[in-house]
Structures are given as structure tokens and as C-alpha cells.
Coordinates of C-alpha atoms and ligand atoms in Angstrom, one line a residue:
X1 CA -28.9 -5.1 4.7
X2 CA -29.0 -3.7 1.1
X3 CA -27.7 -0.5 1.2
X4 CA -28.6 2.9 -1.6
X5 CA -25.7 2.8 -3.9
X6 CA -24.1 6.3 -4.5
X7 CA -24.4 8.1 -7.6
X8 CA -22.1 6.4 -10.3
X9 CA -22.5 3.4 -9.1
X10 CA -24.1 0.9 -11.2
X11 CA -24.0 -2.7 -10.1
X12 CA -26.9 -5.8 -10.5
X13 CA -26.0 -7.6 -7.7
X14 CA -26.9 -6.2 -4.3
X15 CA -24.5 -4.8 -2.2
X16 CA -24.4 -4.9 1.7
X17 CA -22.7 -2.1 3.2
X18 CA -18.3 -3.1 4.2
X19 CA -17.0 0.6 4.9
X20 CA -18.7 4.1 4.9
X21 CA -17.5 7.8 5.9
X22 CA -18.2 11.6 5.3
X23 CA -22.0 11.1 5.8
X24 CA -22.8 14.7 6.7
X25 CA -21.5 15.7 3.4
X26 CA -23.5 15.6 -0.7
X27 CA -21.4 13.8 -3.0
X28 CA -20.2 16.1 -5.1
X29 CA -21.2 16.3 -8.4
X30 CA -19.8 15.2 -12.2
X31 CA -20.9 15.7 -15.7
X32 CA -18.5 12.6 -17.7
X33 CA -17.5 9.8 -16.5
X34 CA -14.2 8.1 -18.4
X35 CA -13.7 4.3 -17.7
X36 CA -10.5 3.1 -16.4
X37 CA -8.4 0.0 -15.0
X38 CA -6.7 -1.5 -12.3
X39 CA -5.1 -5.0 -12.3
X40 CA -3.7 -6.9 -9.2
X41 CA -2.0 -10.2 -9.0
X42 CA -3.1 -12.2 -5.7
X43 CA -0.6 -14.9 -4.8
X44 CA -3.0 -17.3 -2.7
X45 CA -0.4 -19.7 -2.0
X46 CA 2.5 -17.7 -1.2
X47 CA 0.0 -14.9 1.0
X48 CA 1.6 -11.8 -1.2
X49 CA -0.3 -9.5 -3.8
X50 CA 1.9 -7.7 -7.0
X51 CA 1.5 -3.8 -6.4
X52 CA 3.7 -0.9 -8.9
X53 CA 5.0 2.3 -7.1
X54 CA 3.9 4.9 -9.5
X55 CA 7.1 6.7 -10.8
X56 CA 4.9 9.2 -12.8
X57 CA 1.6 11.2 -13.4
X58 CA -1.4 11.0 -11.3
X59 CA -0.8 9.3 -8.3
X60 CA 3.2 9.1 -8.7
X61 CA 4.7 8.1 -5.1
X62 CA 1.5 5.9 -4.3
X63 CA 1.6 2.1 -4.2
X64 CA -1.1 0.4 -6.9
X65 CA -2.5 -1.8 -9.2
X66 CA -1.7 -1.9 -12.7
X67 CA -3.7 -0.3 -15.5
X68 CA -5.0 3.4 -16.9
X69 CA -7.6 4.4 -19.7
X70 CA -9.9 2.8 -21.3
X71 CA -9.3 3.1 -25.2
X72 CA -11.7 4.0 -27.4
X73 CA -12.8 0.4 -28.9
X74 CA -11.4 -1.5 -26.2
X75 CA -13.5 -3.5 -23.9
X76 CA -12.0 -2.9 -20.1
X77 CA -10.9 -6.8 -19.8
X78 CA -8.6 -5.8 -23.0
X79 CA -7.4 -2.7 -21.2
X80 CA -6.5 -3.9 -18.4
X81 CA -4.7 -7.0 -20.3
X82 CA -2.6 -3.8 -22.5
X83 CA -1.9 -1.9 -19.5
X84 CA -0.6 -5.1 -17.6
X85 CA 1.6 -6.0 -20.5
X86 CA 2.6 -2.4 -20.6
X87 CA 3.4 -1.4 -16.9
X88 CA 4.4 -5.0 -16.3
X89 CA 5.6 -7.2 -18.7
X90 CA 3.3 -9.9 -17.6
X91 CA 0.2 -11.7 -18.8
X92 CA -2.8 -12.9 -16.3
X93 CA -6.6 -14.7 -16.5
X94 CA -7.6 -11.2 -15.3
X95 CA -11.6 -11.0 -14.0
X96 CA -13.4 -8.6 -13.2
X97 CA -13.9 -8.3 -9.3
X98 CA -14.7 -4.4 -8.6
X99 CA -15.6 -0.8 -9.2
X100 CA -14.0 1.9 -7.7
X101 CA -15.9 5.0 -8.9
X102 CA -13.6 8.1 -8.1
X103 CA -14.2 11.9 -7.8
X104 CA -12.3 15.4 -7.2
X105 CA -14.4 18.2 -7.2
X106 CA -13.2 20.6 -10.1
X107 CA -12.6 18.0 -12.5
X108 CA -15.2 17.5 -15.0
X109 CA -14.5 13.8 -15.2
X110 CA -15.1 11.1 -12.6
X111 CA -12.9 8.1 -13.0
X112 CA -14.7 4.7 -13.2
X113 CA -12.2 2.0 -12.3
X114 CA -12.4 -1.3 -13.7
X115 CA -10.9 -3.4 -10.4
X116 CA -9.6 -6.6 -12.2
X117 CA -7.7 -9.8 -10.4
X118 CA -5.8 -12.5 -11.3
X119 CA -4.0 -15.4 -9.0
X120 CA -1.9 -16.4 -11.5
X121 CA 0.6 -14.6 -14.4
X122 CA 3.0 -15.4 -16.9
X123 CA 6.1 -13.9 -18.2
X124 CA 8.7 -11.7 -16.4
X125 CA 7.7 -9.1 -14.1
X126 CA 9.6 -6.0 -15.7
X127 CA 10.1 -2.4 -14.0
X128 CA 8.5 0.0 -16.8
X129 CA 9.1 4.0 -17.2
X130 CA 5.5 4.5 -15.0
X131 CA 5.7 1.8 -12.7
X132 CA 8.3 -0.1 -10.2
X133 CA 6.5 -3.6 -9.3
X134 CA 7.0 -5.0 -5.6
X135 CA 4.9 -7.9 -3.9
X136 CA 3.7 -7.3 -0.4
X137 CA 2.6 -9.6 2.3
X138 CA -1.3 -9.6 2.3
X139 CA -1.0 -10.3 6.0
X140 CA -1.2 -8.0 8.2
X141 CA 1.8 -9.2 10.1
X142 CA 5.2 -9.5 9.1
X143 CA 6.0 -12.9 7.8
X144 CA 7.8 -15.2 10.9
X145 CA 9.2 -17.6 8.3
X146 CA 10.7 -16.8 4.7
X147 CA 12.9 -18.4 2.1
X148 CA 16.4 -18.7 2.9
X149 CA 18.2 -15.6 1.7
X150 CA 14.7 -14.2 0.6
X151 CA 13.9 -10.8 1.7
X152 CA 10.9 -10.4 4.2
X153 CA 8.4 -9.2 2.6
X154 CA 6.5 -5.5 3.9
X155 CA 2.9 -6.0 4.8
X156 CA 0.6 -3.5 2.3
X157 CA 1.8 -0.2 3.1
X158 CA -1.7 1.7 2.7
X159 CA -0.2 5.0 4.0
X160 CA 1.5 5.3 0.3
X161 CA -1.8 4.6 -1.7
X162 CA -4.3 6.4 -2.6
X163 CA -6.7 7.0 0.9
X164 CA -9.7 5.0 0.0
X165 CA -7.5 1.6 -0.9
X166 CA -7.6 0.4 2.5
X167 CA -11.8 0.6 2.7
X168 CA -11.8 -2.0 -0.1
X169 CA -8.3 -4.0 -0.4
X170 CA -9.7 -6.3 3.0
X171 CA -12.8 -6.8 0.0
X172 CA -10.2 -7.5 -2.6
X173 CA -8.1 -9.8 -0.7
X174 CA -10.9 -11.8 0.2
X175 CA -12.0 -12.5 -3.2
X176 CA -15.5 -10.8 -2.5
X177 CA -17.2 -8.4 -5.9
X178 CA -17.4 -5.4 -4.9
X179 CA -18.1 -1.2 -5.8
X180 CA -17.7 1.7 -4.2
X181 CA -16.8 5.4 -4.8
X182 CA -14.3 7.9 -3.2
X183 CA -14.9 11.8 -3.1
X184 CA -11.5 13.7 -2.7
X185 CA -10.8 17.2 -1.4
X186 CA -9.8 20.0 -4.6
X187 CA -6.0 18.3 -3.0
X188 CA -7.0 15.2 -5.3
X189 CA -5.6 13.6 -2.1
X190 CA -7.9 14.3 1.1
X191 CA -10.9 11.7 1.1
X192 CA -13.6 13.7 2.1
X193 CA -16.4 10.8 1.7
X194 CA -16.5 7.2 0.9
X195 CA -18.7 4.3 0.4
X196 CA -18.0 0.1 -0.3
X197 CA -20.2 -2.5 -0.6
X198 CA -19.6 -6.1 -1.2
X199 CA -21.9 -9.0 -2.7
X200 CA -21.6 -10.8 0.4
X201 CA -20.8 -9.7 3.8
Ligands
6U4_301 N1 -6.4 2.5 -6.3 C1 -6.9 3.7 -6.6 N2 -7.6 4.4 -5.7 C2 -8.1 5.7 -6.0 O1 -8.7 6.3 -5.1 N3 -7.9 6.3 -7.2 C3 -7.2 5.6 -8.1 C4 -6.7 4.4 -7.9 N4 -6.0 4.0 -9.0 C5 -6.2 5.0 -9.9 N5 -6.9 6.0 -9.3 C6 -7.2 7.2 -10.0 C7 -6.0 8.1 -10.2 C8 -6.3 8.7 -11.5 O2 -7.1 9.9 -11.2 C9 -7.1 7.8 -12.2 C10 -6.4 6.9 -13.2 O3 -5.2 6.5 -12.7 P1 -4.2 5.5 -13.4 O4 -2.9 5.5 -12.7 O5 -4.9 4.2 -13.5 O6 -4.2 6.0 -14.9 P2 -3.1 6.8 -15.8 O7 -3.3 8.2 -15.5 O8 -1.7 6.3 -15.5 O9 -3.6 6.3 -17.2 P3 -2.7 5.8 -18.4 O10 -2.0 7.1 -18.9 O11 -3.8 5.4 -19.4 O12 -1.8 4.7 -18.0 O13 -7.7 6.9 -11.3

């Protein structure tokens, strides 16, 4: 069933309800909306996805794509490109899979996240100043057989990322086009309401 997309949300495809919450609450308002990315390697093959832990800024301590702002004269796809380079060292054939549209009451701005993937990269993944890369098992169990002398690696650790990831990473993972938005708590932490959608269920 098509569902009513929440303010902010602009997509042309229809989008069938995945995960909802905070239904007794309005979403709260905004007045700007500044356009942003996030970039994720997906290892297909191999069953493991390229997250950063964020050493600085908003979101420091959380586990997460790569990217950040959208500047002005840029198109996303080259953002997200620049801020993979930047936070990464690497190139990828990023698309555009997602929209995460984002909120904390107080702040003027609401974030509208370019959610780009890629299943392959080149170069060498580099530890920046803002971001410390690590792969992660996209299974949801540990790994029973590894490389010789390879380190297990940790399923997705969605208690250190930002509380709406794990409504729409299952959408990510499966290579589905999605959207969604996330209302915070004035914590910028506490997700107070949430809605995702995929082009498929
Ligand atoms: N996976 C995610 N889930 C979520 O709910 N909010 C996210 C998110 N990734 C980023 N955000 C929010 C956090 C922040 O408010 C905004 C932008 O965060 P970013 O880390 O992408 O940008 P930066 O502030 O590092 O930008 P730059 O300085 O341009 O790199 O979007």
C-alpha cells in the first residue's frame, strides 16, 4: 500500500511503507532545508559494507557513511564523490539509492541526505582527520569462516550510529531506493518519530 510521505519528502516513485514510529506525535516543523551526502561501499561478494567512525563534529563517536554538504554549484553525485575522496581516499561508481530527510527541533535547518552506494572502489582506503574507516559484516551473524590470519569482522554495530540507521540500512543492504525522515529530541540524539518507505516491498 502507498503510503502519505512526510513533509520534506519528495520522491516520484511510490513508496510502500518498511518502518514507522512516533505516530501520536506532529512532525515538527522547519523553515530551510540544506542538502547533504552520505556514501557507502557494499561489498556484495565478500558480505561486508565500508562505514567511518566519526572522530569529529556532529555525530563524532557514531558509525557512518561518508560525505557532508552540499556546495554551492555542486550537484550531490559530485559531493558525495569530494567528500569520499576527502574522508576516504577512495573513488566509487556512486548512485543514488536514498533520502534520509532529518530534523532537530530548534534548528532552523533540516538536513536532506543524499544516501548514495557503490559495490565497488578504487584507491587506498585512508584514515582522515574526521573519519576512521572499518568494514563490517552485513550479516547479522558473526562470520563462521574468515581468511587465515584475518580478523573477524563485527556485524553493524547500530547502537553507535545515529538511531534511525537501523529503520533503513536492512533497505540499503538490500539494494531497494528508498526515503524517509527522522525527527530528533532538542538532544539531536533521541528519535522521537520516524518514517521509511521503499520502491518495493
Ligand atoms: N546516517 C545518518 N543518520 C542520521 O539520522 N543523521 C545523519 C546521518 N548522517 C548524517 N546525519 C546528520 C548529522 C548532521 O546533522 C548532518 C550532516 O552530517 P555529516 O556528518 O554528513 O556532515 P558534516 O557536518 O561532517 O559536513 P561536512 O563538514 O561538509 O563534512 O546530517
Amino acid at each position: 500500500m502507498a503510503s502519505e510521505l512526510p513533509p520534506g519528502i519528495t520522491h516520484l516513485q511510490p513508496l510502500v511503507e518498511y518502518s514507522a514510529g512516533g505516530s501520536e506525535r506532529e512532525w515538527t516543523p522547519f523553515t530551510k532545508i540544506k542538502q547533504y551526502t552520505n556514501a557507502f561501499i557494499i561489498d556484495k561478494q565478500e558480505g561486508k559494507i565500508l562505514l567511518g567512525y566519526k572522530k569529529r563534529g556532529i555525530g563524532a563517536g557514531y558509525f557512518n557513511g561518508f560525505g557532508g554538504k552540499v556546495e554551492p554549484g555542486e550537484t550531490p553525485a559530485e559531493a558525495a564523490s569530494r567528500e569520499l575522496q576527502e574522508e576516504a581516499g577512495i573513488d566509487a561508481p556512486l548512485r543514488e539509492c536514498g533520502t534520509l530527510f532529518f530534523h532537530v527541533p530548534g534548528l532552523e535547518n533540516a538536513f536532506d541526505i543524499h544516501i548514495f552506494v557503490a559495490d565497488e572502489y578504487s584507491g587506498m582506503i585512508t584514515e582522515t582527520e574526521e573519519m576512521r574507516p572499518q568494514w563490517f559484516s552485513t550479516s547479522a551473524m558473526p562470520p563462521t569462516t574468515q581468511a587465515p590470519g584475518e580478523p573477524a569482522l563485527l556485524p553493524i554495530q547500530y547502537d553507535h550510529m545515529w538511531a534511525d540507521d537501523i529503520h533503513w540500512f536492512p533497505l540499503l543492504l538490500a539494494n531497494k531506493k528508498f526515503a524517509g525522515r527522522a525527527d530528533f529530541a532538542d538532544d539531536g540524539k533521541t528519535l522521537m518519530k520516524w518514517w521509511f518507505g521503499s520502491e518495493d516491498s
